[in-house]
Amino acid sequence: MGLSVPAVAVLLVALLCLDPHGRVGSAPICAHGPSGCHVPSLADLFDRVIQHSARMHSLSNDLHSEFEQYFLPSKNHIGKIYRKCHTSNILTPNGKENAQKLAREELTEVILKLLMAWRDPLFQLHQSMAHQQDFNSFSSNKALEMGDMAHELRKGVEKVAEKMRVLGMLGNSVTGLSAAEAMLPLSDSGEAMSDYELLYCFRRDSNKVQNYLKILKCRIVPEHDC
Amino acid sequence: MAYSLSLGLLYLGLLCGNGLVSARSELFTPDPSRGPHFTGCRSREQETFRCWWSAGIFQNLTEPGALRVFYQTKNALLSEWQECPDYTHTVKNECYFNKTFTHIWTSYCIQLRSVRENITYDETCFTVENIVHPDPPIGLNWTLLNVSRSGLHFDILVRWAPPPSADVQMGWMSLVYQVQYRVRNASHWEMLDLESGTQQSIYGLHTDKEYEVRVRCKMSAFDNFGEFSDSILVHVAQIPSKESTFPTMLVLIFGVIGLVILLVLLIFSQQQRLMVIFLPPIPAPKIKGIDPELLKNGKLDQLNSLLSSQDMYKPDFYHEDPWVEFIQLDLDDPPEKNESSDTQHRLGLSRSGSSHVLNFKSDDDSGRASCYDPEIPNPEDLASLLPGHSGRGDNHPLVSRSISSIPDLGVQQTSEVEETPIQTQPAVPSWVNMDFYAQVSDFTPAGGVVLSPGQLNSSPEKKKEEENEKKIQFQLVSDGAYTSENTARQLSTEVPPSPGPEQGYQTFPTQAVEGNLWNGEYLVSTSDSQIPYLLPEAPPAPILPPVSDYTVVQEVDAQHSLLLNPPSLQPAICPHSPNKHLPAMPTMPMGYLTPDLLGNLTP
């Protein structure tokens, strides 16, 4: 209020003109052609994504084992009774042949759907594990890492899908991810799932994702004996 | 809340799945004590699986068809019980699920039923990926990497191939391997870390020992190991070392011997020098400024002069307080006062009308007795000094302290007997130990001086000249304080013409003393009655601190000023101790009284 209008105007102009973001435009990194930087091939991308998914699945297995040891020490392996996961509604191929028979676009879509469905529940899992004193900080860090990994994996798979689409390997029948809504983890009775159930389900789903990616890669990137 | 719900669900699962087939264990050994039960379910390649059961104790059910397996896939779609799709003909009690019936990531529940009796003997639930036990790797072989230089150890590289049933090319199963080895027929297998590749090197094996190596695998991120492969034998014969170690040893031995000889020679040749280096001589004691040779060989005179010249030998109190006081008691005058004070009786000597003079003096040039002989006056002499104490006989105040109460003495005297110093015992030591100095604590109106007891620990000296000496050499007490003019004047007015016989007081000499007894330490006055008093500043009664409060009036010079420092006098005065040369007292020409004051005092 103390400043006069012209002064304010001058300030504004100065800010705008001197703003580095305003003056510097973003340039692509590999503007100088393929020799300038290394553009990863689709095979490389797939490898990275598959490694990522393997790591994620390993983490989920560790957490699940810890949980089992900690909370269910008396009976190892209480029979794995059927637990309905919130992702059970997503139709997934249940075997190698089934997955191989599935179209690439559908397979990709299934992968993305799965990953999307786990975005919020993993965050929820980390929150609840962090608050419980039963878990040590190491476990809750693992849960956090797991959630981050799922997020990154989804981004990676999206990039792969984009690349595939660019290369013409994928038809346009792949629906956008906007259609895949995040699902709330609810059990049959409609109540929120427990940590153990979440871990159990995610362990299974991460294994699915890993195997689907491998099958997809084998189909897209022609390799020997694939 | 959710947690309790999950716990409830788990307990339900407990009830349902009692004969459980875990993902980890293989229950192939049938339990004979139980009834019909499943002994295990396994998948080899994550595409098919099999289940086995046993009839247990119910031997009547062993014929085929008596027990049947039903399964149910628990997913969203199917929920009805179906019978085992394939009972293996070749293997007893096995149910085989082929690819069509195997659904990964799906929960299966299988039941063992006896249809005839419609009893379900056993039920278990699992998911297929959790019961995968891969087949053992194939093609295990080894190659020698290297042998150590000593020929005792060697390293090998072990290779294998993944099981053919596992689809690792596509990555449907990602396997990790574990290699184990042991010395042949030993009991304990050495386990190496999990390896995701298909080769592993083993280090540190011993030659001439036979080893067994085997490998197994499992799916990564799962916990079920498959069976072990067949063991292979590894053996490397020890190559006898061609190089001879003999000359090396010889050279070494000779070298060591030569070195030892050299060292001994060196030591013997340089013995003296080495002795100095290793055992340095201890330095002799050294006194600064003094030649140690003189100490050893010099004459005593020289030594004394030498030592006396050292600062450290000067008595400290010379520096601290030059006002050394000396007490000289003149026992000529009879005691003037009947009333006794402490000091009177302490001194006791003033009572005596004898002409004995007890001189408790020492040399002027030292605080200690240089011309000082610890001559002990006879007790009789002492007794004669105390005429006032009649009827005492042997008891006199100078008797030692051990006589605590002398009945013939006045009451006043009893207290004094405990007093310290000059009431010394007839025994020798007390005299000897008597303090040489007394501090003037008070002045009597008659002009006498009252001494305080405390510091009288120097031994008195009975000089030979004491018969000649009629006077008491007076020592002035001061705290280092001068008398003021006024007090001196007062003193002078108070002084009666005649000193009178005061008991126990030390009186000043009324006549000039020719010659100096010791250091000229007396006051010279022209008139008879002149007793220049010097009033100490100290309060009358208290026991004053020792020695440092005394000053020594050395002489009165021509200007009638008191010199309180002893001039350096010849040691000839002290014939008894010719050898005691003590350092001369530093002269301090400070006047105690100015000539004016002195004039006032001497009317």
Tab-separated table of C-alpha atoms in Angstrom, chain A:
chain	number	residue	atom	x	y	z
A	1	MET	CA	0.000	0.000	0.000
A	2	GLY	CA	2.927	2.210	0.636
A	3	LEU	CA	4.274	1.690	-2.824
A	4	SER	CA	3.000	3.676	-5.651
A	5	VAL	CA	1.579	2.005	-8.714
A	6	PRO	CA	4.443	2.811	-11.053
A	7	ALA	CA	6.881	1.327	-8.614
A	8	VAL	CA	4.900	-1.853	-8.457
A	9	ALA	CA	4.760	-1.982	-12.199
A	10	VAL	CA	8.470	-1.554	-12.440
A	11	LEU	CA	8.980	-4.311	-9.956
A	12	LEU	CA	6.734	-6.637	-11.829
A	13	VAL	CA	8.461	-5.976	-15.078
A	14	ALA	CA	11.794	-6.526	-13.469
A	15	LEU	CA	10.712	-9.789	-11.954
A	16	LEU	CA	9.323	-11.061	-15.163
A	17	CYS	CA	12.260	-10.044	-17.203
A	18	LEU	CA	14.821	-11.253	-14.778
A	19	ASP	CA	13.071	-14.447	-13.980
A	20	PRO	CA	15.360	-17.206	-15.148
A	21	HIS	CA	12.515	-19.479	-15.920
A	22	GLY	CA	10.971	-16.903	-18.082
A	23	ARG	CA	13.991	-16.503	-20.224
A	24	VAL	CA	15.424	-19.910	-20.444
A	25	GLY	CA	13.512	-22.328	-22.487
A	26	SER	CA	13.678	-26.026	-22.001
A	27	ALA	CA	15.571	-27.891	-24.619
A	28	PRO	CA	15.555	-31.602	-25.159
A	29	ILE	CA	18.553	-33.354	-23.768
A	30	CYS	CA	19.323	-35.274	-26.856
A	31	ALA	CA	18.981	-32.383	-29.186
A	32	HIS	CA	22.153	-33.183	-30.981
A	33	GLY	CA	21.084	-36.456	-32.354
A	34	PRO	CA	21.681	-40.058	-31.456
A	35	SER	CA	25.390	-39.516	-30.989
A	36	GLY	CA	24.780	-36.939	-28.342
A	37	CYS	CA	23.240	-39.189	-25.841
A	38	HIS	CA	22.222	-42.709	-25.407
A	39	VAL	CA	18.569	-43.328	-26.051
A	40	PRO	CA	17.626	-46.530	-24.376
A	41	SER	CA	16.182	-49.125	-26.636
A	42	LEU	CA	12.983	-50.878	-25.897
A	43	ALA	CA	14.892	-53.907	-24.745
A	44	ASP	CA	16.816	-51.794	-22.288
A	45	LEU	CA	13.653	-50.238	-21.054
A	46	PHE	CA	12.098	-53.589	-20.565
A	47	ASP	CA	15.117	-54.838	-18.713
A	48	ARG	CA	15.044	-51.928	-16.381
A	49	VAL	CA	11.389	-52.289	-15.735
A	50	ILE	CA	11.726	-56.008	-15.135
A	51	GLN	CA	14.573	-55.468	-12.689
A	52	HIS	CA	12.476	-52.933	-10.914
A	53	SER	CA	9.559	-55.272	-10.627
A	54	ALA	CA	11.803	-58.067	-9.364
A	55	ARG	CA	13.100	-55.795	-6.644
A	56	MET	CA	9.607	-54.795	-5.709
A	57	HIS	CA	8.473	-58.356	-5.464
A	58	SER	CA	11.473	-59.246	-3.334
A	59	LEU	CA	10.632	-56.454	-0.945
A	60	SER	CA	7.069	-57.573	-0.673
A	61	ASN	CA	8.178	-61.103	0.031
A	62	ASP	CA	10.478	-59.940	2.795
A	63	LEU	CA	7.773	-57.916	4.430
A	64	HIS	CA	5.334	-60.725	4.194
A	65	SER	CA	7.736	-63.175	5.756
A	66	GLU	CA	8.509	-60.767	8.553
A	67	PHE	CA	4.884	-60.266	9.213
A	68	GLU	CA	4.264	-63.959	9.284
A	69	GLN	CA	7.141	-64.580	11.633
A	70	TYR	CA	6.227	-61.784	13.914
A	71	PHE	CA	2.543	-62.086	14.147
A	72	LEU	CA	1.953	-65.729	13.519
A	73	PRO	CA	4.825	-67.472	15.157
A	74	SER	CA	2.951	-70.361	16.610
A	75	LYS	CA	1.752	-71.867	13.454
A	76	ASN	CA	3.997	-71.520	10.520
A	77	HIS	CA	2.013	-71.293	7.432
A	78	ILE	CA	-1.446	-71.166	8.582
A	79	GLY	CA	-3.047	-72.528	5.554
A	80	LYS	CA	-3.234	-69.989	2.898
A	81	ILE	CA	-6.897	-69.728	2.912
A	82	TYR	CA	-8.430	-67.811	0.234
A	83	ARG	CA	-8.339	-64.133	0.771
A	84	LYS	CA	-10.176	-61.943	-1.533
A	85	CYS	CA	-7.987	-59.124	-2.569
A	86	HIS	CA	-9.311	-55.910	-3.897
A	87	THR	CA	-7.609	-56.610	-7.182
A	88	SER	CA	-9.419	-59.882	-7.629
A	89	ASN	CA	-11.887	-58.174	-9.848
A	90	ILE	CA	-9.219	-57.455	-12.391
A	91	LEU	CA	-9.095	-60.324	-14.803
A	92	THR	CA	-5.611	-61.579	-14.985
A	93	PRO	CA	-4.241	-64.541	-16.862
A	94	ASN	CA	-3.593	-67.351	-14.460
A	95	GLY	CA	-0.864	-69.185	-16.217
A	96	LYS	CA	1.917	-68.903	-18.646
A	97	GLU	CA	-0.067	-69.981	-21.655
A	98	ASN	CA	-2.916	-67.775	-20.771
A	99	ALA	CA	-0.608	-64.818	-20.492
A	100	GLN	CA	1.079	-65.691	-23.730
A	101	LYS	CA	-2.171	-65.998	-25.465
A	102	LEU	CA	-3.281	-62.591	-24.305
A	103	ALA	CA	-2.800	-59.669	-26.638
A	104	ARG	CA	0.016	-57.301	-25.911
A	105	GLU	CA	-2.252	-54.391	-25.396
A	106	GLU	CA	-4.356	-56.258	-22.944
A	107	LEU	CA	-1.383	-57.539	-21.131
A	108	THR	CA	0.015	-54.048	-20.872
A	109	GLU	CA	-3.285	-52.802	-19.709
A	110	VAL	CA	-3.544	-55.476	-17.075
A	111	ILE	CA	-0.144	-54.550	-15.796
A	112	LEU	CA	-1.020	-50.923	-15.595
A	113	LYS	CA	-4.312	-51.639	-13.963
A	114	LEU	CA	-2.686	-53.694	-11.297
A	115	LEU	CA	-0.095	-51.087	-10.586
A	116	MET	CA	-2.642	-48.355	-10.458
A	117	ALA	CA	-4.840	-50.308	-8.121
A	118	TRP	CA	-2.030	-50.539	-5.624
A	119	ARG	CA	-1.101	-46.885	-5.500
A	120	ASP	CA	-3.299	-45.888	-2.599
A	121	PRO	CA	-3.315	-49.151	-0.656
A	122	LEU	CA	0.463	-49.160	-0.482
A	123	PHE	CA	0.453	-45.678	0.893
A	124	GLN	CA	-2.136	-46.777	3.388
A	125	LEU	CA	-0.031	-49.776	4.309
A	126	HIS	CA	2.990	-47.659	4.973
A	127	GLN	CA	0.988	-45.298	7.108
A	128	SER	CA	-0.451	-48.031	9.240
A	129	MET	CA	2.864	-49.802	9.590
A	130	ALA	CA	4.615	-46.624	10.576
A	131	HIS	CA	2.109	-45.986	13.301
A	132	GLN	CA	2.216	-49.396	14.814
A	133	GLN	CA	4.961	-49.967	17.308
A	134	ASP	CA	5.052	-53.592	16.473
A	135	PHE	CA	6.943	-52.965	13.327
A	136	ASN	CA	10.362	-51.588	13.605
A	137	SER	CA	11.354	-48.660	11.497
A	138	PHE	CA	13.157	-50.939	9.098
A	139	SER	CA	9.922	-52.618	8.090
A	140	SER	CA	8.046	-49.418	7.690
A	141	ASN	CA	10.864	-48.090	5.565
A	142	LYS	CA	10.545	-51.116	3.399
A	143	ALA	CA	6.862	-50.456	3.027
A	144	LEU	CA	7.573	-46.905	2.025
A	145	GLU	CA	10.158	-48.022	-0.450
A	146	MET	CA	7.751	-50.546	-1.824
A	147	GLY	CA	5.152	-47.895	-2.392
A	148	ASP	CA	7.641	-45.673	-4.136
A	149	MET	CA	8.759	-48.518	-6.295
A	150	ALA	CA	5.251	-49.328	-7.368
A	151	HIS	CA	4.779	-45.752	-8.312
A	152	GLU	CA	7.984	-45.634	-10.298
A	153	LEU	CA	7.218	-48.925	-11.927
A	154	ARG	CA	3.947	-47.658	-13.107
A	155	LYS	CA	5.599	-44.659	-14.608
A	156	GLY	CA	8.129	-46.892	-16.267
A	157	VAL	CA	5.560	-49.180	-17.722
A	158	GLU	CA	3.728	-46.178	-19.033
A	159	LYS	CA	6.862	-45.052	-20.747
A	160	VAL	CA	7.346	-48.489	-22.195
A	161	ALA	CA	3.809	-48.514	-23.451
A	162	GLU	CA	4.326	-45.115	-24.934
A	163	LYS	CA	7.411	-46.289	-26.690
A	164	MET	CA	5.678	-49.353	-27.952
A	165	ARG	CA	2.909	-47.262	-29.275
A	166	VAL	CA	5.357	-45.003	-30.950
A	167	LEU	CA	7.067	-47.970	-32.508
A	168	GLY	CA	3.782	-49.255	-33.701
A	169	MET	CA	3.848	-52.392	-31.672
A	170	LEU	CA	0.765	-51.549	-29.826
A	171	GLY	CA	-2.488	-50.825	-31.387
A	172	ASN	CA	-4.588	-47.985	-30.289
A	173	SER	CA	-6.893	-50.145	-28.361
A	174	VAL	CA	-4.984	-49.506	-25.208
A	175	THR	CA	-7.219	-47.422	-23.155
A	176	GLY	CA	-5.819	-44.498	-21.358
A	177	LEU	CA	-4.948	-44.839	-17.778
A	178	SER	CA	-7.497	-42.377	-16.840
A	179	ALA	CA	-9.962	-45.151	-17.181
A	180	ALA	CA	-8.226	-47.211	-14.582
A	181	GLU	CA	-9.421	-45.771	-11.398
A	182	ALA	CA	-7.704	-46.334	-8.162
A	183	MET	CA	-9.475	-48.899	-6.166
A	184	LEU	CA	-10.078	-48.910	-2.529
A	185	PRO	CA	-8.826	-51.961	-0.779
A	186	LEU	CA	-11.921	-53.485	0.609
A	187	SER	CA	-12.479	-57.004	1.629
A	188	ASP	CA	-15.635	-58.968	1.116
A	189	SER	CA	-17.366	-57.549	4.038
A	190	GLY	CA	-16.588	-54.081	2.918
A	191	GLU	CA	-14.197	-53.332	5.706
A	192	ALA	CA	-10.670	-52.206	5.235
A	193	MET	CA	-8.137	-54.904	4.815
A	194	SER	CA	-5.591	-55.545	7.424
A	195	ASP	CA	-1.892	-55.139	6.959
A	196	TYR	CA	-1.331	-58.815	6.640
A	197	GLU	CA	-3.964	-59.173	3.981
A	198	LEU	CA	-2.541	-56.255	2.100
A	199	LEU	CA	0.896	-57.752	2.219
A	200	TYR	CA	-0.348	-61.099	1.118
A	201	CYS	CA	-2.230	-59.644	-1.786
A	202	PHE	CA	0.544	-57.374	-2.878
A	203	ARG	CA	3.031	-60.164	-2.798
A	204	ARG	CA	0.876	-62.072	-5.169
A	205	ASP	CA	0.207	-59.139	-7.427
A	206	SER	CA	3.809	-58.079	-7.640
A	207	ASN	CA	4.688	-61.572	-8.739
A	208	LYS	CA	2.032	-61.301	-11.392
A	209	VAL	CA	3.381	-58.007	-12.624
A	210	GLN	CA	6.884	-59.355	-12.798
A	211	ASN	CA	5.890	-62.386	-14.792
A	212	TYR	CA	3.625	-60.475	-17.111
A	213	LEU	CA	6.390	-58.060	-17.888
A	214	LYS	CA	8.687	-60.915	-18.717
A	215	ILE	CA	6.184	-62.482	-20.993
A	216	LEU	CA	5.537	-59.154	-22.623
A	217	LYS	CA	9.156	-58.514	-23.200
A	218	CYS	CA	9.586	-61.930	-24.676
A	219	ARG	CA	6.843	-61.231	-27.096
A	220	ILE	CA	7.801	-57.730	-28.024
A	221	VAL	CA	11.524	-57.959	-28.145
A	222	PRO	CA	12.441	-60.964	-30.144
A	223	GLU	CA	15.056	-62.970	-28.376
A	224	HIS	CA	16.341	-66.457	-28.711
A	225	ASP	CA	14.309	-69.160	-27.097
A	226	CYS	CA	11.652	-66.826	-26.097
